[in-house]
Amino acid sequence: MSATPPAAKQRTPNDIGAMKGGAPVVCLTAYTTPMARLVDAHCDLALVGDSVGMVLHGLPSTLGVTMEMMILHGKAVARGLARACMVIDMPFGSYEEGAAQAFRNAARLMAETNARAVKLEGGVRIAETVAHLVAHGIPVMGHVGLTPQSVNAFGGYRVQGRGADGDRVAADARAVAEAGAFAVVLEKVPETLGTRISAEIAVPTVGIGAGAGCDGQILVVDDILGIFEDFRPKFVKRYADLGRAADAAIAAYAAEVRARAFPGPEHAFGESA
Ligand code: KIV
């Protein structure tokens, strides 16, 4: 008998879908192997988000993110996950032409990164594409409300679905859920709308700035750790201040090198072992 316990089962999109009405679905982004390991220990789902372009590559929006960037980060994240379901974003321009383009690129993302599912932004306008991917064996997570790849069409990162506009966002969520998405991200919508959509659709809603009535929550991991400081949306709660801790550590290192206080004798090698 082996002393090593069997590896924990990795969650599938079906497992996430089955969480509707049960325990909240805990999700975070991850872009690297070390961060994926940390996320894996506590979360149900790890998203290789195209936010990687802004968070790690300094891009002004997600529009410049490429398939190659997603594949590189997807491979890194897959190496760090044992339990969490891995979902990868389809970057801007990789699926909007229609079902054939979407399938080609989604299949490449899945095959090259080992992701369990892809995420696409959009509602009614991409519902047919979602249905095509699902029918051809690719689980899909939807993303409606504020969809950052459409920032230019929206004229900024504004709250979506206030007042009468709520029906448009609800129709988007229904369209992707009915097309077969196993879960739907609701971004930056009023809390009442997040709660309403969560009651209306049969699959889990995963909120980001959509209030406490959603079936789960997702945030960008660098935001909750206080590493990404470029902007701080209202919906982000900061659980650590690692950016400040890193700044202090780097300042201490620089000061010690300048003062010739580092390296000390304990960091140096002698002639003999
Ligand atoms: O790219 C991203 O990080 C996202 C969010 C839902 C967190 O899509």
mmCIF file of C-alpha atoms and ligand atoms in Angstrom:
data_model
loop_
_atom_site.group_PDB
_atom_site.id
_atom_site.type_symbol
_atom_site.label_atom_id
_atom_site.label_comp_id
_atom_site.label_asym_id
_atom_site.label_seq_id
_atom_site.Cartn_x
_atom_site.Cartn_y
_atom_site.Cartn_z
ATOM 1 C CA MET A 1 0.000 0.000 0.000
ATOM 2 C CA SER A 2 1.324 3.429 -0.935
ATOM 3 C CA ALA A 3 1.797 6.052 1.784
ATOM 4 C CA THR A 4 1.079 8.793 -0.761
ATOM 5 C CA PRO A 5 -2.585 9.814 -0.889
ATOM 6 C CA PRO A 6 -4.114 9.726 -4.369
ATOM 7 C CA ALA A 7 -3.985 13.052 -6.224
ATOM 8 C CA ALA A 8 -7.081 15.165 -5.619
ATOM 9 C CA LYS A 9 -9.493 15.080 -8.524
ATOM 10 C CA GLN A 10 -9.312 18.151 -10.732
ATOM 11 C CA ARG A 11 -12.651 19.929 -11.075
ATOM 12 C CA THR A 12 -14.329 19.865 -14.463
ATOM 13 C CA PRO A 13 -16.690 22.400 -16.060
ATOM 14 C CA ASN A 14 -19.533 19.960 -15.225
ATOM 15 C CA ASP A 15 -18.509 20.055 -11.548
ATOM 16 C CA ILE A 16 -18.621 23.859 -11.639
ATOM 17 C CA GLY A 17 -22.010 23.831 -13.395
ATOM 18 C CA ALA A 18 -23.356 21.481 -10.729
ATOM 19 C CA MET A 19 -22.533 24.048 -8.019
ATOM 20 C CA LYS A 20 -25.617 26.099 -9.013
ATOM 21 C CA GLY A 21 -27.673 26.625 -5.887
ATOM 22 C CA GLY A 22 -24.962 25.138 -3.641
ATOM 23 C CA ALA A 23 -21.719 26.425 -2.168
ATOM 24 C CA PRO A 24 -20.397 29.645 -3.757
ATOM 25 C CA VAL A 25 -18.000 29.081 -6.676
ATOM 26 C CA VAL A 26 -14.631 30.557 -5.671
ATOM 27 C CA CYS A 27 -12.596 31.802 -8.638
ATOM 28 C CA LEU A 28 -9.434 33.856 -9.190
ATOM 29 C CA THR A 29 -7.203 34.614 -12.136
ATOM 30 C CA ALA A 30 -3.705 33.149 -12.461
ATOM 31 C CA TYR A 31 -1.047 33.783 -15.097
ATOM 32 C CA THR A 32 2.049 31.967 -13.773
ATOM 33 C CA THR A 33 2.914 28.597 -12.207
ATOM 34 C CA PRO A 34 3.694 29.879 -8.676
ATOM 35 C CA MET A 35 0.471 31.909 -8.523
ATOM 36 C CA ALA A 36 -1.517 28.984 -9.962
ATOM 37 C CA ARG A 37 -0.240 26.787 -7.094
ATOM 38 C CA LEU A 38 -1.451 29.327 -4.528
ATOM 39 C CA VAL A 39 -4.826 29.733 -6.232
ATOM 40 C CA ASP A 40 -5.206 25.963 -6.643
ATOM 41 C CA ALA A 41 -5.030 25.397 -2.897
ATOM 42 C CA HIS A 42 -8.149 27.493 -2.236
ATOM 43 C CA CYS A 43 -10.234 27.983 -5.372
ATOM 44 C CA ASP A 44 -12.665 25.956 -7.471
ATOM 45 C CA LEU A 45 -11.701 27.613 -10.740
ATOM 46 C CA ALA A 46 -8.572 29.370 -12.042
ATOM 47 C CA LEU A 47 -9.000 31.703 -14.996
ATOM 48 C CA VAL A 48 -6.111 32.504 -17.296
ATOM 49 C CA GLY A 49 -7.659 35.875 -18.029
ATOM 50 C CA ASP A 50 -6.699 38.149 -20.870
ATOM 51 C CA SER A 51 -6.268 40.717 -18.082
ATOM 52 C CA VAL A 52 -2.738 39.243 -18.192
ATOM 53 C CA GLY A 53 -2.040 41.831 -20.903
ATOM 54 C CA MET A 54 -2.636 44.730 -18.521
ATOM 55 C CA VAL A 55 -1.461 43.107 -15.294
ATOM 56 C CA LEU A 56 1.776 41.441 -16.431
ATOM 57 C CA HIS A 57 2.585 43.018 -19.795
ATOM 58 C CA GLY A 58 1.724 46.678 -19.115
ATOM 59 C CA LEU A 59 -0.735 46.951 -22.028
ATOM 60 C CA PRO A 60 -3.318 49.776 -21.820
ATOM 61 C CA SER A 61 -6.245 47.359 -22.396
ATOM 62 C CA THR A 62 -6.867 43.679 -23.174
ATOM 63 C CA LEU A 63 -7.138 44.378 -26.918
ATOM 64 C CA GLY A 64 -3.446 43.733 -27.654
ATOM 65 C CA VAL A 65 -3.424 40.255 -26.102
ATOM 66 C CA THR A 66 -2.538 37.519 -28.602
ATOM 67 C CA MET A 67 -3.154 33.774 -28.874
ATOM 68 C CA GLU A 68 0.571 33.245 -28.285
ATOM 69 C CA MET A 69 0.457 35.191 -24.993
ATOM 70 C CA MET A 70 -2.569 33.188 -23.817
ATOM 71 C CA ILE A 71 -0.915 29.891 -24.742
ATOM 72 C CA LEU A 72 2.344 30.770 -22.971
ATOM 73 C CA HIS A 73 0.547 31.766 -19.747
ATOM 74 C CA GLY A 74 -1.949 28.914 -20.072
ATOM 75 C CA LYS A 75 0.863 26.349 -20.175
ATOM 76 C CA ALA A 76 2.449 27.932 -17.098
ATOM 77 C CA VAL A 77 -0.823 27.903 -15.146
ATOM 78 C CA ALA A 78 -1.615 24.285 -16.082
ATOM 79 C CA ARG A 79 1.672 23.223 -14.465
ATOM 80 C CA GLY A 80 0.526 24.701 -11.152
ATOM 81 C CA LEU A 81 -2.993 23.255 -10.960
ATOM 82 C CA ALA A 82 -4.053 19.941 -9.460
ATOM 83 C CA ARG A 83 -7.593 20.651 -8.179
ATOM 84 C CA ALA A 84 -9.003 23.828 -9.696
ATOM 85 C CA CYS A 85 -10.794 23.829 -13.036
ATOM 86 C CA MET A 86 -8.673 25.753 -15.544
ATOM 87 C CA VAL A 87 -10.476 28.130 -17.902
ATOM 88 C CA ILE A 88 -8.671 30.237 -20.496
ATOM 89 C CA ASP A 89 -9.830 33.449 -22.154
ATOM 90 C CA MET A 90 -10.128 33.647 -25.928
ATOM 91 C CA PRO A 91 -8.329 36.886 -26.823
ATOM 92 C CA PHE A 92 -9.879 39.739 -28.805
ATOM 93 C CA GLY A 93 -10.045 38.906 -32.512
ATOM 94 C CA SER A 94 -9.794 35.135 -32.063
ATOM 95 C CA TYR A 95 -13.527 34.253 -32.184
ATOM 96 C CA GLU A 96 -15.690 37.155 -33.410
ATOM 97 C CA GLU A 97 -15.647 36.154 -37.121
ATOM 98 C CA GLY A 98 -17.866 33.147 -36.406
ATOM 99 C CA ALA A 99 -18.060 29.547 -35.356
ATOM 100 C CA ALA A 100 -15.284 28.171 -37.591
ATOM 101 C CA GLN A 101 -12.682 30.726 -36.466
ATOM 102 C CA ALA A 102 -13.765 30.303 -32.841
ATOM 103 C CA PHE A 103 -13.506 26.509 -32.992
ATOM 104 C CA ARG A 104 -10.055 26.623 -34.620
ATOM 105 C CA ASN A 105 -8.650 28.951 -31.956
ATOM 106 C CA ALA A 106 -10.485 27.378 -29.003
ATOM 107 C CA ALA A 107 -9.243 23.925 -30.026
ATOM 108 C CA ARG A 108 -5.691 25.288 -30.227
ATOM 109 C CA LEU A 109 -5.960 26.870 -26.758
ATOM 110 C CA MET A 110 -7.324 23.635 -25.275
ATOM 111 C CA ALA A 111 -4.818 21.348 -27.006
ATOM 112 C CA GLU A 112 -1.737 23.449 -26.292
ATOM 113 C CA THR A 113 -2.515 24.483 -22.696
ATOM 114 C CA ASN A 114 -4.578 21.613 -21.320
ATOM 115 C CA ALA A 115 -7.333 24.031 -20.231
ATOM 116 C CA ARG A 116 -10.713 22.484 -19.434
ATOM 117 C CA ALA A 117 -12.752 25.284 -20.995
ATOM 118 C CA VAL A 118 -12.576 28.616 -22.806
ATOM 119 C CA LYS A 119 -14.216 31.924 -21.897
ATOM 120 C CA LEU A 120 -15.713 34.247 -24.517
ATOM 121 C CA GLU A 121 -17.040 37.777 -24.056
ATOM 122 C CA GLY A 122 -20.491 38.668 -25.396
ATOM 123 C CA GLY A 123 -24.103 37.595 -25.185
ATOM 124 C CA VAL A 124 -26.771 37.363 -27.874
ATOM 125 C CA ARG A 125 -24.258 38.211 -30.622
ATOM 126 C CA ILE A 126 -22.009 35.204 -29.868
ATOM 127 C CA ALA A 127 -24.661 32.701 -28.714
ATOM 128 C CA GLU A 128 -24.460 30.690 -31.961
ATOM 129 C CA THR A 129 -20.697 30.466 -31.616
ATOM 130 C CA VAL A 130 -21.057 29.243 -28.014
ATOM 131 C CA ALA A 131 -23.533 26.567 -29.157
ATOM 132 C CA HIS A 132 -21.125 25.467 -31.916
ATOM 133 C CA LEU A 133 -18.179 25.143 -29.527
ATOM 134 C CA VAL A 134 -20.242 23.239 -26.953
ATOM 135 C CA ALA A 135 -21.632 20.910 -29.641
ATOM 136 C CA HIS A 136 -18.070 20.172 -30.747
ATOM 137 C CA GLY A 137 -16.758 19.249 -27.310
ATOM 138 C CA ILE A 138 -15.446 22.568 -25.993
ATOM 139 C CA PRO A 139 -16.944 23.702 -22.671
ATOM 140 C CA VAL A 140 -17.588 27.444 -22.614
ATOM 141 C CA MET A 141 -17.814 30.009 -19.825
ATOM 142 C CA GLY A 142 -19.769 33.113 -20.827
ATOM 143 C CA HIS A 143 -18.949 36.712 -19.893
ATOM 144 C CA VAL A 144 -21.578 39.482 -20.103
ATOM 145 C CA GLY A 145 -22.180 42.950 -18.668
ATOM 146 C CA LEU A 146 -18.984 44.974 -18.909
ATOM 147 C CA THR A 147 -16.923 43.025 -21.409
ATOM 148 C CA PRO A 148 -13.491 44.719 -21.436
ATOM 149 C CA GLN A 149 -12.686 43.682 -25.031
ATOM 150 C CA SER A 150 -15.542 46.037 -26.069
ATOM 151 C CA VAL A 151 -14.195 48.997 -24.071
ATOM 152 C CA ASN A 152 -14.104 51.213 -27.178
ATOM 153 C CA ALA A 153 -17.726 50.444 -28.047
ATOM 154 C CA PHE A 154 -18.793 51.111 -24.433
ATOM 155 C CA GLY A 155 -16.758 54.347 -24.265
ATOM 156 C CA GLY A 156 -15.002 53.260 -21.058
ATOM 157 C CA TYR A 157 -15.228 50.746 -18.239
ATOM 158 C CA ARG A 158 -18.737 51.822 -17.200
ATOM 159 C CA VAL A 159 -21.332 49.958 -15.136
ATOM 160 C CA GLN A 160 -23.638 48.124 -17.565
ATOM 161 C CA GLY A 161 -27.331 47.290 -17.262
ATOM 162 C CA ARG A 162 -28.624 50.134 -15.095
ATOM 163 C CA GLY A 163 -32.397 50.723 -15.285
ATOM 164 C CA ALA A 164 -34.070 49.610 -18.510
ATOM 165 C CA ASP A 165 -30.682 48.500 -19.902
ATOM 166 C CA GLY A 166 -30.822 45.607 -17.418
ATOM 167 C CA ASP A 167 -33.060 43.678 -19.820
ATOM 168 C CA ARG A 168 -30.313 43.773 -22.467
ATOM 169 C CA VAL A 169 -27.704 42.308 -20.094
ATOM 170 C CA ALA A 170 -30.194 39.708 -18.796
ATOM 171 C CA ALA A 171 -30.974 38.671 -22.391
ATOM 172 C CA ASP A 172 -27.228 38.317 -23.037
ATOM 173 C CA ALA A 173 -26.800 36.076 -19.979
ATOM 174 C CA ARG A 174 -29.818 33.965 -20.962
ATOM 175 C CA ALA A 175 -28.556 33.622 -24.537
ATOM 176 C CA VAL A 176 -25.151 32.200 -23.580
ATOM 177 C CA ALA A 177 -26.604 30.012 -20.805
ATOM 178 C CA GLU A 178 -29.207 28.573 -23.198
ATOM 179 C CA ALA A 179 -26.464 28.065 -25.817
ATOM 180 C CA GLY A 180 -24.774 25.687 -23.393
ATOM 181 C CA ALA A 181 -22.303 27.731 -21.333
ATOM 182 C CA PHE A 182 -21.570 25.949 -18.038
ATOM 183 C CA ALA A 183 -21.258 29.244 -16.112
ATOM 184 C CA VAL A 184 -21.503 32.961 -16.899
ATOM 185 C CA VAL A 185 -19.310 35.798 -15.610
ATOM 186 C CA LEU A 186 -21.327 38.953 -14.821
ATOM 187 C CA GLU A 187 -19.050 41.988 -14.766
ATOM 188 C CA LYS A 188 -19.811 45.421 -13.316
ATOM 189 C CA VAL A 189 -23.602 45.382 -13.218
ATOM 190 C CA PRO A 190 -25.914 46.623 -10.432
ATOM 191 C CA GLU A 191 -26.308 44.183 -7.551
ATOM 192 C CA THR A 192 -30.074 43.897 -8.179
ATOM 193 C CA LEU A 193 -29.394 42.820 -11.761
ATOM 194 C CA GLY A 194 -26.742 40.296 -10.654
ATOM 195 C CA THR A 195 -29.293 38.776 -8.280
ATOM 196 C CA ARG A 196 -32.046 38.802 -10.901
ATOM 197 C CA ILE A 197 -29.901 37.083 -13.562
ATOM 198 C CA SER A 198 -28.688 34.517 -11.020
ATOM 199 C CA ALA A 199 -32.322 33.591 -10.358
ATOM 200 C CA GLU A 200 -33.174 33.535 -14.072
ATOM 201 C CA ILE A 201 -30.463 31.323 -15.541
ATOM 202 C CA ALA A 202 -29.873 27.639 -14.869
ATOM 203 C CA VAL A 203 -26.067 27.778 -14.619
ATOM 204 C CA PRO A 204 -23.865 29.482 -11.999
ATOM 205 C CA THR A 205 -23.254 33.206 -12.317
ATOM 206 C CA VAL A 206 -19.766 34.305 -11.330
ATOM 207 C CA GLY A 207 -19.756 37.950 -10.349
ATOM 208 C CA ILE A 208 -17.045 40.556 -10.609
ATOM 209 C CA GLY A 209 -18.615 43.774 -9.406
ATOM 210 C CA ALA A 210 -22.073 42.179 -9.667
ATOM 211 C CA GLY A 211 -22.916 41.949 -5.969
ATOM 212 C CA ALA A 212 -23.466 39.253 -3.387
ATOM 213 C CA GLY A 213 -26.430 37.604 -5.132
ATOM 214 C CA CYS A 214 -24.256 35.772 -7.656
ATOM 215 C CA ASP A 215 -23.527 32.045 -7.402
ATOM 216 C CA GLY A 216 -19.786 32.695 -7.215
ATOM 217 C CA GLN A 217 -17.182 35.434 -7.336
ATOM 218 C CA ILE A 218 -14.033 36.129 -9.329
ATOM 219 C CA LEU A 219 -11.350 38.801 -8.997
ATOM 220 C CA VAL A 220 -7.935 39.401 -10.515
ATOM 221 C CA VAL A 221 -5.462 37.832 -8.084
ATOM 222 C CA ASP A 222 -2.932 40.653 -8.414
ATOM 223 C CA ASP A 223 -5.691 43.092 -7.382
ATOM 224 C CA ILE A 224 -6.564 41.283 -4.156
ATOM 225 C CA LEU A 225 -2.871 40.954 -3.290
ATOM 226 C CA GLY A 226 -2.148 44.649 -3.874
ATOM 227 C CA ILE A 227 0.421 43.942 -6.598
ATOM 228 C CA PHE A 228 -1.351 45.652 -9.517
ATOM 229 C CA GLU A 229 -1.670 49.345 -8.668
ATOM 230 C CA ASP A 230 -2.462 50.984 -12.028
ATOM 231 C CA PHE A 231 -6.121 51.343 -11.164
ATOM 232 C CA ARG A 232 -8.398 50.023 -8.452
ATOM 233 C CA PRO A 233 -12.043 49.404 -9.363
ATOM 234 C CA LYS A 234 -14.623 49.791 -6.560
ATOM 235 C CA PHE A 235 -15.416 46.064 -6.703
ATOM 236 C CA VAL A 236 -11.883 45.048 -5.695
ATOM 237 C CA LYS A 237 -11.216 44.195 -2.067
ATOM 238 C CA ARG A 238 -7.548 44.179 -1.179
ATOM 239 C CA TYR A 239 -6.538 41.316 1.128
ATOM 240 C CA ALA A 240 -2.785 42.068 1.206
ATOM 241 C CA ASP A 241 -0.365 44.841 0.314
ATOM 242 C CA LEU A 242 2.333 42.858 -1.447
ATOM 243 C CA GLY A 243 3.243 45.737 -3.775
ATOM 244 C CA ARG A 244 4.284 47.843 -0.790
ATOM 245 C CA ALA A 245 6.101 44.892 0.833
ATOM 246 C CA ALA A 246 8.005 44.262 -2.423
ATOM 247 C CA ASP A 247 8.926 47.944 -2.707
ATOM 248 C CA ALA A 248 10.326 47.931 0.846
ATOM 249 C CA ALA A 249 12.289 44.715 0.205
ATOM 250 C CA ILE A 250 13.819 46.018 -3.039
ATOM 251 C CA ALA A 251 14.700 49.340 -1.379
ATOM 252 C CA ALA A 252 16.426 47.453 1.486
ATOM 253 C CA TYR A 253 18.384 45.304 -0.994
ATOM 254 C CA ALA A 254 19.486 48.355 -2.999
ATOM 255 C CA ALA A 255 20.578 50.183 0.160
ATOM 256 C CA GLU A 256 22.579 47.167 1.400
ATOM 257 C CA VAL A 257 24.330 46.681 -1.953
ATOM 258 C CA ARG A 258 25.249 50.400 -2.037
ATOM 259 C CA ALA A 259 26.514 50.213 1.568
ATOM 260 C CA ARG A 260 28.425 46.969 0.800
ATOM 261 C CA ALA A 261 26.383 45.292 3.568
ATOM 262 C CA PHE A 262 25.185 42.598 1.133
ATOM 263 C CA PRO A 263 26.435 39.971 0.443
ATOM 264 C CA GLY A 264 27.518 38.996 3.961
ATOM 265 C CA PRO A 265 29.918 36.169 4.805
ATOM 266 C CA GLU A 266 26.960 33.755 5.035
ATOM 267 C CA HIS A 267 26.198 34.329 1.332
ATOM 268 C CA ALA A 268 29.779 33.808 0.107
ATOM 269 C CA PHE A 269 31.661 30.606 -0.818
ATOM 270 C CA GLY A 270 35.017 29.551 0.644
ATOM 271 C CA GLU A 271 37.754 27.696 -1.256
ATOM 272 C CA SER A 272 36.709 24.363 0.325
ATOM 273 C CA ALA A 273 33.226 22.835 0.566
HETATM 274 O O1 KIV B 1 -9.500 38.669 -17.936
HETATM 275 C C1 KIV B 1 -9.960 38.557 -16.783
HETATM 276 O O2 KIV B 1 -9.209 38.566 -15.814
HETATM 277 C C2 KIV B 1 -11.404 38.414 -16.636
HETATM 278 C C3 KIV B 1 -12.103 38.611 -15.322
HETATM 279 C C4 KIV B 1 -13.462 38.035 -15.299
HETATM 280 C C5 KIV B 1 -11.422 38.462 -14.067
HETATM 281 O O3 KIV B 1 -12.053 38.157 -17.595
#
